[in-house]
Amino acid sequence: MKKASMISIGAYVPKEILTNSDLEKMVDTNDEWIAQRTGIKTRHIAKNESTSDLGYQASKIAIKRAGLKNEDIDCIICATISPDHLCMPSTACKISNLLGIKNITAFDISAACTGFIYLLELAKSLIESGVKKNILIIGTEKLSSIVNWKDRTTCILFGDGAGAAVISARDDNSILDVHTASDGEYADLLTTPGCGSIHPATHEMVDQNLQFIHMKGNEVFKVAVNTLTKDVIDILEKNEISPKEIDLFIPHQANLRIINSVKQKLKLTDEQCIVTVQKYGNTSSASIPMAINDAYESGRLKKGDLMLLDAFGGGFTWGSALLKFGGI
Ligand code: UT7
């Protein structure tokens, strides 16, 4: 039986950079606080580009690096919490149109910052069951469009960007295992309360800023550290892989302190760990594919390398993945 393999990666960030000192002029914050508490120094902000525009740029790179033509893609799945449109059409359909691909399966999923791990599980299942051959998975976000730029507790955290990968049927370098999970009990700790069926679009809803991201940061932090640590230990034990065997640990890039905590628990070295949060901030579903792309473009990720991924986000959702890189 053929296995699902990540045969390429691509990413894109909009040109404009917002620094911590820029934010000092917008809200009551400072570079020292942001850097110490989060590790973030800069983030990219999209002005005239939409979420699908960002995803399209990343997708073009991923398809080219896979050595495929656009028409070889038979499924597009996009993870995003900042879609072009709230309900329809899906951002995947918009990207499909930009790529000039018609008559294929295209849909979005909503799993917040864990979106890319959920995409890997879906793509693995669809490939290994023989339903699809070449799946384009995309994490793309224009979080600047759902951030309250007057709320210092959230606006310093997020950035815009996109990452995409092609998952295809191969004999080796496969996605070894994916674990995904959720707990809706924590829904209110990280949420965009407005614009849905509970708080439809009204002037009153907008006056209360319910359309923006609301987060109880320190409560999310505690659950994230404990949950991620357990999740990565579990997936390594289940697959009888020791942390030393991991070539690259590529975690969701929300907070350097969360990344370092998991890294220390696993006794991973700096060489094993990919960190991009300092330059991109938290780009939710895009953060892992953007970080994989950084590792690829800097020459740290090579064909056959074993990656450990982990992510945690709104829902709550979380997950981890073990995969060998199948790209060249
Ligand atoms: O990606 C999805 C999952 N998300 C996460 O994993 C994010 C998890 N949470 C975090 O990364 C951290 O909780 C934050 C970076 C959001 C916040 O860091 P913290 O160490 O948990 O700070 P805190 O919320 O406990 O706030 C500490 C203090 C407060 O002041 P008081 O009450 O101690 O006087 C805040 O008002 O820092 C204050 N504060 C700020 N000060 C300067 C909050 N935001 C800022 C700010 N600048 N931007």
XYZ file of C-alpha atoms and ligand atoms in Angstrom:
376
model
C 0.000 0.000 0.000
C 1.238 3.481 -0.869
C 1.872 5.842 2.034
C 1.094 9.540 2.339
C 4.212 11.711 2.093
C 4.839 15.454 2.344
C 6.645 15.910 -0.965
C 6.982 19.702 -0.846
C 6.590 22.815 1.255
C 6.112 26.505 0.443
C 5.307 29.692 2.327
C 4.574 33.346 1.793
C 4.503 36.437 3.987
C 3.222 39.885 3.041
C 5.905 42.576 2.697
C 4.942 44.994 5.468
C 6.639 44.384 8.833
C 5.219 45.613 12.150
C 7.866 45.864 14.895
C 7.467 45.956 18.659
C 8.473 49.621 18.612
C 5.684 50.302 16.068
C 3.273 48.708 18.561
C 4.602 50.937 21.360
C 3.072 53.843 19.414
C -0.308 52.102 19.150
C -0.940 50.624 22.628
C 0.519 50.759 26.151
C 3.272 48.173 25.665
C 7.014 47.959 25.178
C 9.557 45.886 23.292
C 11.026 44.407 26.493
C 7.658 43.081 27.730
C 6.743 41.578 24.356
C 10.169 40.003 23.785
C 10.443 38.558 27.320
C 6.887 37.212 27.542
C 6.516 35.945 23.968
C 9.848 36.000 22.107
C 8.215 38.044 19.327
C 10.129 40.949 17.746
C 8.307 41.463 14.427
C 5.289 40.196 12.493
C 4.159 40.642 8.861
C 0.910 42.437 8.063
C -1.128 42.107 4.851
C -2.562 45.356 3.524
C -4.082 44.776 0.098
C -3.903 40.977 0.097
C -6.621 38.642 1.394
C -6.221 35.295 3.166
C -6.694 33.457 -0.158
C -4.079 35.684 -1.849
C -1.533 34.674 0.814
C -2.499 31.005 0.522
C -2.297 31.159 -3.271
C 1.281 32.471 -3.184
C 2.381 29.705 -0.783
C 0.528 27.080 -2.855
C 2.239 28.069 -6.119
C 5.630 27.479 -4.485
C 4.582 24.145 -2.952
C 3.155 22.791 -6.241
C 6.257 23.881 -8.183
C 8.614 22.297 -5.642
C 6.557 19.089 -5.820
C 7.342 18.939 -9.546
C 3.612 18.854 -10.304
C 1.310 20.883 -12.527
C -1.681 22.636 -10.995
C -4.004 20.151 -12.722
C -2.303 17.228 -10.919
C -3.841 18.421 -7.624
C -7.078 16.525 -6.932
C -7.996 18.031 -3.554
C -7.395 21.330 -1.747
C -7.981 21.626 1.988
C -7.406 24.904 3.745
C -7.187 25.550 7.496
C -7.943 29.107 8.542
C -9.626 31.151 11.263
C -9.528 34.317 9.136
C -11.238 33.161 5.927
C -11.925 35.516 3.011
C -15.644 35.160 3.812
C -17.323 34.112 7.038
C -19.614 31.499 5.504
C -19.021 31.020 1.803
C -17.300 30.563 -0.518
C -14.535 28.686 1.262
C -11.005 30.046 1.111
C -9.994 26.703 -0.480
C -12.411 27.400 -3.370
C -10.956 30.887 -3.784
C -7.391 29.482 -3.879
C -8.494 26.760 -6.299
C -9.828 29.457 -8.628
C -6.632 31.527 -8.339
C -4.651 28.403 -9.269
C -6.969 27.790 -12.240
C -7.976 24.369 -10.940
C -11.598 23.290 -11.475
C -13.750 20.266 -10.654
C -11.841 19.059 -7.607
C -12.699 18.698 -3.916
C -11.976 21.980 -2.100
C -13.002 22.870 1.426
C -11.921 24.636 4.628
C -11.522 23.271 8.122
C -11.706 25.141 11.423
C -9.263 23.876 14.042
C -7.553 27.178 14.910
C -3.807 26.949 15.533
C -3.926 23.140 15.305
C -5.296 23.386 11.757
C -2.179 22.131 9.996
C -1.970 18.990 12.158
C -5.648 18.278 11.423
C -4.889 18.773 7.700
C -2.103 16.194 7.879
C -4.455 13.641 9.413
C -7.113 14.285 6.773
C -4.627 14.171 3.893
C -3.019 10.974 5.209
C -6.425 9.292 5.439
C -7.551 10.386 1.980
C -4.271 9.331 0.325
C -3.829 5.997 2.102
C -7.450 5.000 1.467
C -6.828 5.623 -2.253
C -9.489 8.342 -2.506
C -7.043 11.105 -3.594
C -3.564 11.211 -5.157
C -2.108 14.703 -4.711
C -3.571 16.864 -1.966
C -2.667 20.520 -1.472
C -2.959 21.457 2.206
C -2.778 25.115 3.202
C -2.637 27.029 6.471
C -3.305 30.674 5.704
C -4.194 33.601 7.935
C -4.830 37.312 7.792
C -5.132 37.578 11.557
C -4.644 41.352 11.342
C -8.260 41.446 10.105
C -9.621 39.871 13.320
C -7.280 41.502 15.858
C -8.416 44.398 18.029
C -5.581 46.883 17.505
C -6.543 48.637 20.742
C -6.200 45.495 22.907
C -2.568 45.181 24.051
C -3.126 41.681 25.424
C -3.732 40.249 21.944
C -2.605 42.675 19.221
C 1.087 42.181 19.982
C 0.846 38.426 19.396
C -0.465 37.805 15.914
C 0.767 38.124 12.337
C -0.242 37.290 8.757
C 1.192 34.624 6.460
C 0.614 31.301 4.733
C 2.220 27.906 4.331
C 1.308 25.074 1.976
C 2.407 21.503 1.360
C 1.653 18.809 -1.193
C 0.812 15.379 0.238
C 1.112 12.534 -2.277
C 1.178 8.736 -2.430
C 4.750 7.418 -2.126
C 6.616 4.274 -1.074
C 8.794 5.933 1.573
C 9.380 9.093 3.667
C 5.805 8.973 4.864
C 3.668 10.639 7.499
C 4.252 8.058 10.248
C 1.587 9.096 12.731
C -0.769 11.981 13.498
C -2.673 12.578 16.720
C -5.453 15.170 16.951
C -7.706 16.036 19.887
C -10.061 18.663 21.304
C -11.907 19.801 24.428
C -14.790 22.214 23.927
C -15.037 22.883 27.653
C -12.357 25.568 27.191
C -14.095 27.286 24.256
C -14.450 30.654 26.004
C -10.757 31.057 26.823
C -9.813 31.691 23.181
C -12.619 32.835 20.924
C -13.965 35.295 18.359
C -17.390 35.661 20.002
C -19.111 37.677 17.266
C -20.366 37.316 13.687
C -21.757 33.796 14.174
C -25.194 32.487 15.114
C -24.826 33.461 18.783
C -23.910 37.093 18.089
C -24.893 37.851 14.471
C -23.559 40.996 12.833
C -25.240 43.990 14.521
C -23.997 47.468 15.393
C -24.230 46.507 19.064
C -22.030 43.442 18.517
C -19.406 45.559 16.731
C -19.567 48.243 19.450
C -18.612 45.507 21.944
C -15.671 44.394 19.748
C -17.034 40.831 19.670
C -15.773 40.320 16.104
C -12.173 40.246 17.354
C -9.983 37.575 18.983
C -10.524 37.405 22.753
C -8.050 35.387 24.808
C -7.418 34.723 28.491
C -3.722 34.375 27.732
C -2.304 33.071 30.983
C -5.039 30.430 31.362
C -4.456 29.259 27.777
C -0.715 29.214 28.468
C -0.977 26.772 31.388
C -3.212 24.282 29.563
C -1.082 24.578 26.402
C 2.201 23.711 28.156
C 0.785 20.705 30.013
C -1.223 19.365 27.082
C 1.561 19.744 24.499
C 4.165 18.129 26.735
C 1.964 15.082 27.286
C 0.973 14.912 23.621
C 4.517 14.836 22.225
C 5.687 12.308 24.844
C 2.688 10.094 24.000
C 3.247 10.127 20.219
C 6.980 9.390 20.634
C 6.321 6.499 23.046
C 3.555 5.064 20.858
C 5.931 4.997 17.877
C 8.934 3.845 19.952
C 10.993 6.856 18.867
C 13.331 8.617 21.299
C 13.656 12.445 21.265
C 17.308 12.003 20.152
C 16.110 10.428 16.899
C 14.119 13.544 15.933
C 15.942 15.590 13.294
C 13.674 18.621 13.667
C 11.101 19.616 16.281
C 8.805 22.116 14.542
C 6.181 23.361 17.021
C 3.341 25.837 16.600
C 4.881 29.272 17.048
C 2.701 31.008 19.670
C 5.134 31.782 22.465
C 8.864 31.073 22.880
C 8.294 30.103 26.529
C 5.835 27.361 25.494
C 8.250 26.096 22.820
C 11.183 26.071 25.261
C 9.179 24.304 27.932
C 8.341 21.364 25.634
C 11.886 21.401 24.217
C 13.392 21.150 27.714
C 11.034 18.345 28.767
C 12.189 16.321 25.737
C 15.840 17.403 26.265
C 16.044 18.568 22.652
C 19.019 20.615 21.443
C 18.880 24.012 19.697
C 19.917 22.260 16.474
C 16.805 20.073 16.659
C 14.396 22.947 17.251
C 12.951 25.367 14.660
C 11.917 28.760 16.073
C 10.387 31.481 13.881
C 8.059 33.200 16.367
C 10.540 36.094 16.744
C 10.008 37.211 13.132
C 6.449 36.100 12.283
C 4.582 36.183 15.620
C 1.681 33.754 15.970
C 0.197 33.012 12.530
C -2.205 30.309 13.805
C -2.773 27.563 11.193
C 0.051 28.966 9.022
C 2.736 28.866 11.691
C 3.849 25.230 11.334
C 4.049 25.119 7.503
C 5.797 28.522 7.556
C 8.328 27.136 10.062
C 8.810 23.939 8.002
C 9.435 26.170 4.987
C 12.003 28.213 6.932
C 13.829 25.002 7.835
C 13.684 23.883 4.199
C 14.905 27.169 2.714
C 17.734 27.493 5.241
C 18.944 23.980 4.374
C 18.126 22.534 7.810
C 15.361 20.252 6.469
C 16.426 17.585 3.995
C 14.787 14.621 2.311
C 14.225 11.788 4.783
C 14.564 13.976 7.899
C 12.267 12.987 10.764
C 10.081 15.872 11.968
C 8.062 16.124 15.173
C 5.264 18.719 14.976
C 2.975 19.934 17.750
C 0.217 22.538 17.999
C -2.365 23.898 20.414
C -5.178 26.392 19.821
C -8.724 27.614 20.209
C -11.436 25.048 20.748
C -9.338 23.891 22.525
C -7.716 21.765 19.867
C -4.278 20.180 19.917
C -2.225 17.593 18.138
C 1.138 16.250 17.104
C 2.637 14.517 14.091
C 5.669 12.424 13.213
C 6.702 12.485 9.575
C 9.702 12.049 7.310
C 10.160 14.792 4.743
C 9.619 13.454 1.228
C 10.640 16.580 -0.692
C 13.906 17.208 -2.511
O -1.857 30.039 19.506
C -2.954 29.623 20.245
C -2.640 29.392 21.646
N -2.226 30.610 22.274
C -1.264 30.580 23.154
O -0.673 29.573 23.359
C -0.977 31.849 23.908
C -0.784 31.517 25.351
N -0.569 32.649 26.204
C 0.546 33.441 26.161
O 1.375 33.313 25.283
C 0.769 34.417 27.282
O -0.198 34.171 28.292
C 0.689 35.913 26.862
C 1.922 36.270 26.067
C -0.559 36.156 26.045
C 0.656 36.800 28.100
O 1.787 36.548 28.921
P 1.609 36.289 30.472
O 2.945 36.103 31.039
O 0.638 35.157 30.640
O 1.025 37.664 30.981
P -0.361 37.984 31.709
O -1.487 37.863 30.772
O -0.429 37.177 32.984
O -0.183 39.513 32.081
C 0.840 39.953 33.000
C 0.801 41.458 33.109
C -0.600 41.997 33.387
O -0.456 43.121 34.251
P -0.719 42.966 35.822
O -2.139 42.485 35.959
O 0.281 41.955 36.312
O -0.483 44.357 36.342
C -1.076 42.488 32.036
O -2.013 43.534 32.130
O 1.201 42.038 31.869
C 0.214 42.992 31.446
N 0.194 43.011 29.978
C 1.019 43.777 29.240
N 1.981 44.653 29.554
C 2.642 45.252 28.550
C -0.587 42.274 29.151
N -0.294 42.550 27.873
C 0.691 43.465 27.895
C 1.423 44.129 26.882
N 2.382 45.009 27.253
N 1.208 43.908 25.564
